[in-house]
Coordinates of C-alpha atoms in Angstrom, one line a residue:
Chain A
X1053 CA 14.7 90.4 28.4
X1054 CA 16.6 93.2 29.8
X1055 CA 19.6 92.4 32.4
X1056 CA 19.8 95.3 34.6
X1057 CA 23.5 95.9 35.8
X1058 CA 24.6 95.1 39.1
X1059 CA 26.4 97.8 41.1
X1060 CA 29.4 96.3 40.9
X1061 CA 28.9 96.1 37.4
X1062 CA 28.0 99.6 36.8
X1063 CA 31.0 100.8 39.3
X1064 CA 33.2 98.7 36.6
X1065 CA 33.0 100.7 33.9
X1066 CA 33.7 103.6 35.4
X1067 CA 36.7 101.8 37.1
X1068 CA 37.8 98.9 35.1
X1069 CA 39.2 96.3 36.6
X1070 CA 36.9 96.2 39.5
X1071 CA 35.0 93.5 38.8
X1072 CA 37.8 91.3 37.5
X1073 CA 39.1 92.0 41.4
X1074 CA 36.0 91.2 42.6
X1075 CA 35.6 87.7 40.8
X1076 CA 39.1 87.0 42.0
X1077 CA 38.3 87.9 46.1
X1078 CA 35.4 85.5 45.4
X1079 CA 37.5 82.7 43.9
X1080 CA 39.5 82.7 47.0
X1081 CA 36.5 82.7 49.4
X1082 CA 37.0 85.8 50.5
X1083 CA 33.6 87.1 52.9
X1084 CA 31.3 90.2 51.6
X1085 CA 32.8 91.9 54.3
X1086 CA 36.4 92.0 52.5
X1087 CA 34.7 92.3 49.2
X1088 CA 33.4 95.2 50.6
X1089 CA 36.8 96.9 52.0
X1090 CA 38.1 96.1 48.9
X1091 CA 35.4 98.3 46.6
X1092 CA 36.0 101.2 48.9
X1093 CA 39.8 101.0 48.6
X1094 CA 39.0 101.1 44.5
X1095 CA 36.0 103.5 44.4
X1096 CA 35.5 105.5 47.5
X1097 CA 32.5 103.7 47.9
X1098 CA 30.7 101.9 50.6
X1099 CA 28.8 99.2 48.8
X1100 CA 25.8 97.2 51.0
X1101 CA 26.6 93.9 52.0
X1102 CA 23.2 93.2 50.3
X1103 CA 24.1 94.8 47.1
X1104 CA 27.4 92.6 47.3
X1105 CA 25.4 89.3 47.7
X1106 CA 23.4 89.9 45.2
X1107 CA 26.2 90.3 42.6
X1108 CA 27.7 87.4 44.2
X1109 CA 24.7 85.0 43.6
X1110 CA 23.3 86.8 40.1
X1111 CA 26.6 87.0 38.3
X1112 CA 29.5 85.1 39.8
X1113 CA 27.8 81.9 41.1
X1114 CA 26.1 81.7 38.0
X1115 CA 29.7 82.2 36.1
X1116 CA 30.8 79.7 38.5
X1117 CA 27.9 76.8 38.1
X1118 CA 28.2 77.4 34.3
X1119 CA 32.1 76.5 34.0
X1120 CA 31.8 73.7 36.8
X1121 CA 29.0 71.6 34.6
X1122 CA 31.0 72.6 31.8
X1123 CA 34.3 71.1 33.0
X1124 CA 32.3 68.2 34.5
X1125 CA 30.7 67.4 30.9
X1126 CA 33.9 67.9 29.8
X1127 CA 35.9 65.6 31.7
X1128 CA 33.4 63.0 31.5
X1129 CA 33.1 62.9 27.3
X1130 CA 37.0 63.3 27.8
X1131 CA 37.2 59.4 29.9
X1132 CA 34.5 58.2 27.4
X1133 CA 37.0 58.9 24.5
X1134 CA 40.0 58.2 26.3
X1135 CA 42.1 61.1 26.8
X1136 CA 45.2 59.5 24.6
X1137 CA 43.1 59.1 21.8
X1138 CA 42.6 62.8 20.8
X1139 CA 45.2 65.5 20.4
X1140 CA 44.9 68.6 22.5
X1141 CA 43.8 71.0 20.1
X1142 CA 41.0 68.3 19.2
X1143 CA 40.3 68.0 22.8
X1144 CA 39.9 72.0 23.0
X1145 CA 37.2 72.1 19.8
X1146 CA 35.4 69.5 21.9
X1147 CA 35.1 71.7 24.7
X1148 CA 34.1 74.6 22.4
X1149 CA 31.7 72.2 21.1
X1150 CA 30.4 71.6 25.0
X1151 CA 30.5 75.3 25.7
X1152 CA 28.2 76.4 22.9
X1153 CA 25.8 73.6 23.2
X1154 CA 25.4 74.7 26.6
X1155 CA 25.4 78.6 26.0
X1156 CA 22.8 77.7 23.4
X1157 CA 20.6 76.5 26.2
X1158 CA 20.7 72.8 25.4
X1159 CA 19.6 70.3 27.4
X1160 CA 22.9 68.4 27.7
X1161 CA 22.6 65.0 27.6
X1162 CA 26.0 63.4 27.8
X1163 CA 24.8 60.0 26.6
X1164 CA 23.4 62.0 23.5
X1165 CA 26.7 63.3 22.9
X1166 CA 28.8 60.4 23.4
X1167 CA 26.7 59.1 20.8
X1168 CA 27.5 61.7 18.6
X1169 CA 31.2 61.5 18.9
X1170 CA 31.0 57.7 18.8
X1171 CA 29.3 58.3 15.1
X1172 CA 31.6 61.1 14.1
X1173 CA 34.8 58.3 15.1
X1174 CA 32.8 56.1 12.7
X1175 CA 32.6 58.3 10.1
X1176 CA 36.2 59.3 10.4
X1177 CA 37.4 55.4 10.5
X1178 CA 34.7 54.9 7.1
X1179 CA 36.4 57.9 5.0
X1180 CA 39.6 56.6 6.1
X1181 CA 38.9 53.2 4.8
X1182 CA 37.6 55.2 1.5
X1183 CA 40.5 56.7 0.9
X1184 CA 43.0 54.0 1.6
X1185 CA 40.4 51.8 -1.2
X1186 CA 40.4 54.8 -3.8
X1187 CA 44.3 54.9 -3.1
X1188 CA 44.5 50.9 -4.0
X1189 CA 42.3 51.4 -7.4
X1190 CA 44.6 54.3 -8.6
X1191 CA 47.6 52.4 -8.1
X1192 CA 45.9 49.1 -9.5
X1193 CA 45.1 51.5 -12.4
X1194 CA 48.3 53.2 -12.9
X1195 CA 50.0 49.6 -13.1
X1196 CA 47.2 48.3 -15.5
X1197 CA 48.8 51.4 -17.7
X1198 CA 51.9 50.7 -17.5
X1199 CA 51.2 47.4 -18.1
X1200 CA 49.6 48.2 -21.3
X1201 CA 52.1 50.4 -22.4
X1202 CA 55.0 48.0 -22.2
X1203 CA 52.8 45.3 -24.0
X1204 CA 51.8 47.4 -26.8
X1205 CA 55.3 49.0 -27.4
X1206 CA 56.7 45.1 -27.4
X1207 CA 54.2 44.4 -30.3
X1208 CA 55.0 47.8 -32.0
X1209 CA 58.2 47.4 -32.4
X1210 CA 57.7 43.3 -32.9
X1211 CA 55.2 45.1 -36.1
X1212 CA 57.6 47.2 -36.8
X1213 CA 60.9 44.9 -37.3
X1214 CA 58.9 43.3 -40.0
X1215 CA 57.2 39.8 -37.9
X1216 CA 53.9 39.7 -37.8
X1217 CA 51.9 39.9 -34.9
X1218 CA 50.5 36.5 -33.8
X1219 CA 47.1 35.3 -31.7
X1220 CA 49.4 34.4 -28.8
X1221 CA 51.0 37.9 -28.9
X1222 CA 47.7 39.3 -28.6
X1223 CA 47.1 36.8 -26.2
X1224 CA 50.3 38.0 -23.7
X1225 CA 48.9 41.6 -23.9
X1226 CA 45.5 41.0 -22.9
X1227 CA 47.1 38.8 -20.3
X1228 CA 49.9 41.2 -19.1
X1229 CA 47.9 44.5 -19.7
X1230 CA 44.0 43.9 -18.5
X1231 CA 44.6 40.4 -16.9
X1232 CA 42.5 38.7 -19.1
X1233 CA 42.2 35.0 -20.3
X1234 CA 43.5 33.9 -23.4
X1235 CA 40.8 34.6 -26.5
X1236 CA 39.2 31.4 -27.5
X1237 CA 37.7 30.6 -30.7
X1238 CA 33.9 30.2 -31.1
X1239 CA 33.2 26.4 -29.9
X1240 CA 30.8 24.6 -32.4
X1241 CA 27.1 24.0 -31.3
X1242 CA 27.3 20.5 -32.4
X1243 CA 30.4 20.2 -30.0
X1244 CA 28.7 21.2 -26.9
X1245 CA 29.8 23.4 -24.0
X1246 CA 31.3 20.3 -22.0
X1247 CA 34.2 20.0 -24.9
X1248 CA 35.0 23.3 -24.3
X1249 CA 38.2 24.5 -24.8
X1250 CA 38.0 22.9 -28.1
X1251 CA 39.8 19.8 -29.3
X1252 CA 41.1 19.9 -32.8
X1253 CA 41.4 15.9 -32.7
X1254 CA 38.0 15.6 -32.1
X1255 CA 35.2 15.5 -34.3
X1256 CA 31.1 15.4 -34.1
X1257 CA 30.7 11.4 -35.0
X1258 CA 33.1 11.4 -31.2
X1259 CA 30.9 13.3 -28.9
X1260 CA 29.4 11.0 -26.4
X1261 CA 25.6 10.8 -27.1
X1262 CA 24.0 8.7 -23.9
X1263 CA 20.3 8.6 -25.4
X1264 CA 21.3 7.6 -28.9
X1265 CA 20.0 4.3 -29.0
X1266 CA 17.1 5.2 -27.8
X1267 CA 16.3 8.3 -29.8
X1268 CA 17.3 5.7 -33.0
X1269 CA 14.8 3.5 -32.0
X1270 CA 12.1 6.0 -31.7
X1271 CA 12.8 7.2 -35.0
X1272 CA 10.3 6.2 -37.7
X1273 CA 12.0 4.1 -40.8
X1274 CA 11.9 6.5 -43.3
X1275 CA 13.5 9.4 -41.3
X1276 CA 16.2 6.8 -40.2
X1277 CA 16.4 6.6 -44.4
X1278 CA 16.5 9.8 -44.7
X1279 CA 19.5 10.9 -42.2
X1280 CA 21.3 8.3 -43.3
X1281 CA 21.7 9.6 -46.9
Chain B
X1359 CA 36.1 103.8 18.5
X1360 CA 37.7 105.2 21.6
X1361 CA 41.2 103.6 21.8
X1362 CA 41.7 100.9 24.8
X1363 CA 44.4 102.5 27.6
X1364 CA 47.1 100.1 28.4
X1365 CA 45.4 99.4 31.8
X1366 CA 42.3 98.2 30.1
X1367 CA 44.4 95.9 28.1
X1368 CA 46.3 94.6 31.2
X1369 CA 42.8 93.8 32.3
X1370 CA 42.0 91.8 29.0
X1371 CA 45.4 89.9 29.4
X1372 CA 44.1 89.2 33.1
X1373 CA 40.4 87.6 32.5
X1374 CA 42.7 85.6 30.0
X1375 CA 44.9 84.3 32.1
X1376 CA 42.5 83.8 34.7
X1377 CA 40.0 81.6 32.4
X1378 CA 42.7 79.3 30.9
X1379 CA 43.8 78.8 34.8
X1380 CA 40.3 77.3 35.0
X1381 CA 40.5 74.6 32.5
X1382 CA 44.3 73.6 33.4
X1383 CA 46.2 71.8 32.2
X1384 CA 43.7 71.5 29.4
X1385 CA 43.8 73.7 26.1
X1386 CA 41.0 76.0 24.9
X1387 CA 39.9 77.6 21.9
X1388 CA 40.3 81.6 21.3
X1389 CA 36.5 81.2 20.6
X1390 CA 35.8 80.5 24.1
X1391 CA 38.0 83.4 25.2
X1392 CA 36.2 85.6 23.1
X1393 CA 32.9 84.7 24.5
X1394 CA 34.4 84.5 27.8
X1395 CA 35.9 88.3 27.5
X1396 CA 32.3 89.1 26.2
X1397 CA 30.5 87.5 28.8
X1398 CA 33.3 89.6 31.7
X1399 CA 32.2 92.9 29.7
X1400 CA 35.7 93.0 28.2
X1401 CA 35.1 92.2 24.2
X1402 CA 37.6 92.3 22.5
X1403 CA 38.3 91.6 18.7
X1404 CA 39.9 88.2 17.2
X1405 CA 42.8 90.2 16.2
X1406 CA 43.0 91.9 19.4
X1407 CA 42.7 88.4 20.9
X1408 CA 45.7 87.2 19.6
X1409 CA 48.0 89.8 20.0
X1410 CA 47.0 89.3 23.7
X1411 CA 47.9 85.2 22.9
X1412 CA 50.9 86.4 21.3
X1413 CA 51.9 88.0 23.8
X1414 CA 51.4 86.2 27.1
X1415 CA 53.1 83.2 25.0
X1416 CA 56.3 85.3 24.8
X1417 CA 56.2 85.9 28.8
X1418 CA 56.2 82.6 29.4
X1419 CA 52.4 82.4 31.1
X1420 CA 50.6 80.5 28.0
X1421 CA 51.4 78.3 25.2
X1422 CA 49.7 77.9 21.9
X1423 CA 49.1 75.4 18.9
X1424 CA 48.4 76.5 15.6
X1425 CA 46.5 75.1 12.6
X1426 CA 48.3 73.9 9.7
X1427 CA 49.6 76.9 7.1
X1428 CA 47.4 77.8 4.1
X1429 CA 49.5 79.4 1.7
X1430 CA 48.0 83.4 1.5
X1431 CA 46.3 82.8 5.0
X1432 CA 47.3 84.3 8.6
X1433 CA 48.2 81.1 10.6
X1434 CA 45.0 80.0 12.9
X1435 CA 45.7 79.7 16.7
X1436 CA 43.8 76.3 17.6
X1437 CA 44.4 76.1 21.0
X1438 CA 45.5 77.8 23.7
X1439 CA 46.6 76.8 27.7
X1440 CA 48.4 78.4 30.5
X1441 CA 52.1 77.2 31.7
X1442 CA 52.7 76.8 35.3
X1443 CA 54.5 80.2 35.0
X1444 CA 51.1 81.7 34.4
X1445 CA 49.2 79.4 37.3
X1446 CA 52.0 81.2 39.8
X1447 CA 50.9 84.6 37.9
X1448 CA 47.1 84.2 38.6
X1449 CA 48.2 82.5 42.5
X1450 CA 50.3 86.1 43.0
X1451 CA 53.1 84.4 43.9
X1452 CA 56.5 86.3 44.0
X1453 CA 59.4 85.7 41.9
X1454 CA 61.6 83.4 43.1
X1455 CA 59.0 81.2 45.0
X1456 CA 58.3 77.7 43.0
X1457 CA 54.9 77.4 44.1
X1458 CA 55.7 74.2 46.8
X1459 CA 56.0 74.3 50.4
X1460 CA 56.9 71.5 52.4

């Protein structure tokens, strides 16, 4: 759709600043009348009243409406947030944010964009939390390293002085380095999981067995015969 | 392009001045100035834009955050808002009055 120029408008570019002067007479509340005097002292021109009015009501009330629902929207996502919260150049890409939604002929809901911010501030607070985490692994990391390292330059140079390197040395580095529990050695079957760790003092003929007596007695004779040898 | 005459220019500094009045003592961004310049028939370009910022910064009538430097990069200008220097300006007050009366 074509926007035809106002007068004033037209009169502008062939004498800039007008319109700027204009807007400004406006802003004060100045009447057509004075507009008007004010065009022919800039122009030579004697501009209707009519003609005035409707530059008045097609450009600068618009331009006036727009930036008073825009500072209104403004003002109100700005309590929402709590002024304090944001800094002021964050405060100024939220207005640019309000500004184009509106220029884009959006429907501006302020509960819809409250909403919005709330979930960007969650995002925000969520990365944060992310970073501070992957911050805490590299440093849990880097001290697992250097863990390691000290441990294994301990056994080198234990390996290299001659001594051998013993279980519980290997023991202290997968302790010290990886935080790890001592290794065990394999536990018998026959010993069961509820001797574990394992006793050397104690052998299979020890191991509780509740149901012995009975299982004997189910036991036919020869079997019995035949364990026992 | 036919070159802008000073007065022109003086005219771009005072739609400026006039818009960041509005939203005081908030900041905006030079976007909105841009589209605000547009939208008064004045465009002007970005670089254009902030020699204008630049410049009513150094008179006192506006003040200006920027973004963090990128090494290589022209420094961005974030946000921009008028001092009370410039409020006086756009209120035509003369020198010497403070802009109270009791």
């Amino acid at each position: 759709m074509r926007i035809q120029a106002t007068r004033i408008e037209q009169l502008d570019r062939k004498f800039p600043g007008l319109r700027q002067a204009v807007d400004l007479l406006l802003d004060g509340g100045a009447t057509l009348d004075g507009v008007q005097a004010l065009v022919k002292e800039r122009t030579g021109e004697t501009v209707p009243n009519q003609t005035l009015s409707a530059y008045k009501q097609k450009r600068w009330l618009i331009a006036r409406l727009r930036l008073k629902d825009l500072k209104e929207t403004f003002q109100a996502v700005k309590e929402e947030l709590g002024a304090n919260a944001i800094s002021e150049s964050t405060q100024a890409r939220l207005l640019e944010l309000i500004d184009q939604a509106m220029r884009a002929g959006a429907a501006l809901d302020p509960h819809f964009l409250l909403k919005e911010q709330r979930l960007w501030a969650v995002h925000t607070a969520n990365l944060e939390k992310i970073e501070t985490e992957k911050k805490r692994l590299e440093l849990q990391i880097e001290q697992s390293r250097q863990a390691l390292k000290e441990a294994t330059d301990e056994a080198k140079e234990k390996a290299s002085s001659g001594e051998q390197l013993t279980a519980a040395d290997i023991d202290r580095i997968r302790e010290r380095a990886l935080g790890l529990p001592p290794k065990q050695e394999a536990v018998p079957m026959s010993l069961g999981h509820r001797n574990f760790p394992r006793n050397p003092e104690l052998k299979t003929a020890d191991v509780p067995m509740p149901n012995a007596d009975k299982l004997l007695a189910e036991m036919s004779e020869e079997e019995r015969q035949r364990r026992s040898r | 392009m036919k070159k802008k005459t000073p007065e022109v220019r003086d005219i771009e500094r005072g739609e400026i001045l006039r818009f960041l009045v509005e939203f005081y003592p908030d900041a905006v961004t030079p976007k909105m100035l841009l589209y605000h310049l547009d939208d008064a028939a004045l465009s002007v370009s970005e670089e254009a834009l902030r020699f204008h910022i630049v410049y009513l910064t150094q008179k006192g009538f506006a003040t200006f955050e920027l973004a963090p430097k990128v090494v290589g990069e022209e420094t961005e200008i974030r946000s921009v808002k008028v001092t009370p220097a410039g409020v006086d300006f756009v209120d035509r007050r003369k020198k010497g009055e403070v802009g109270i009366r009791l």
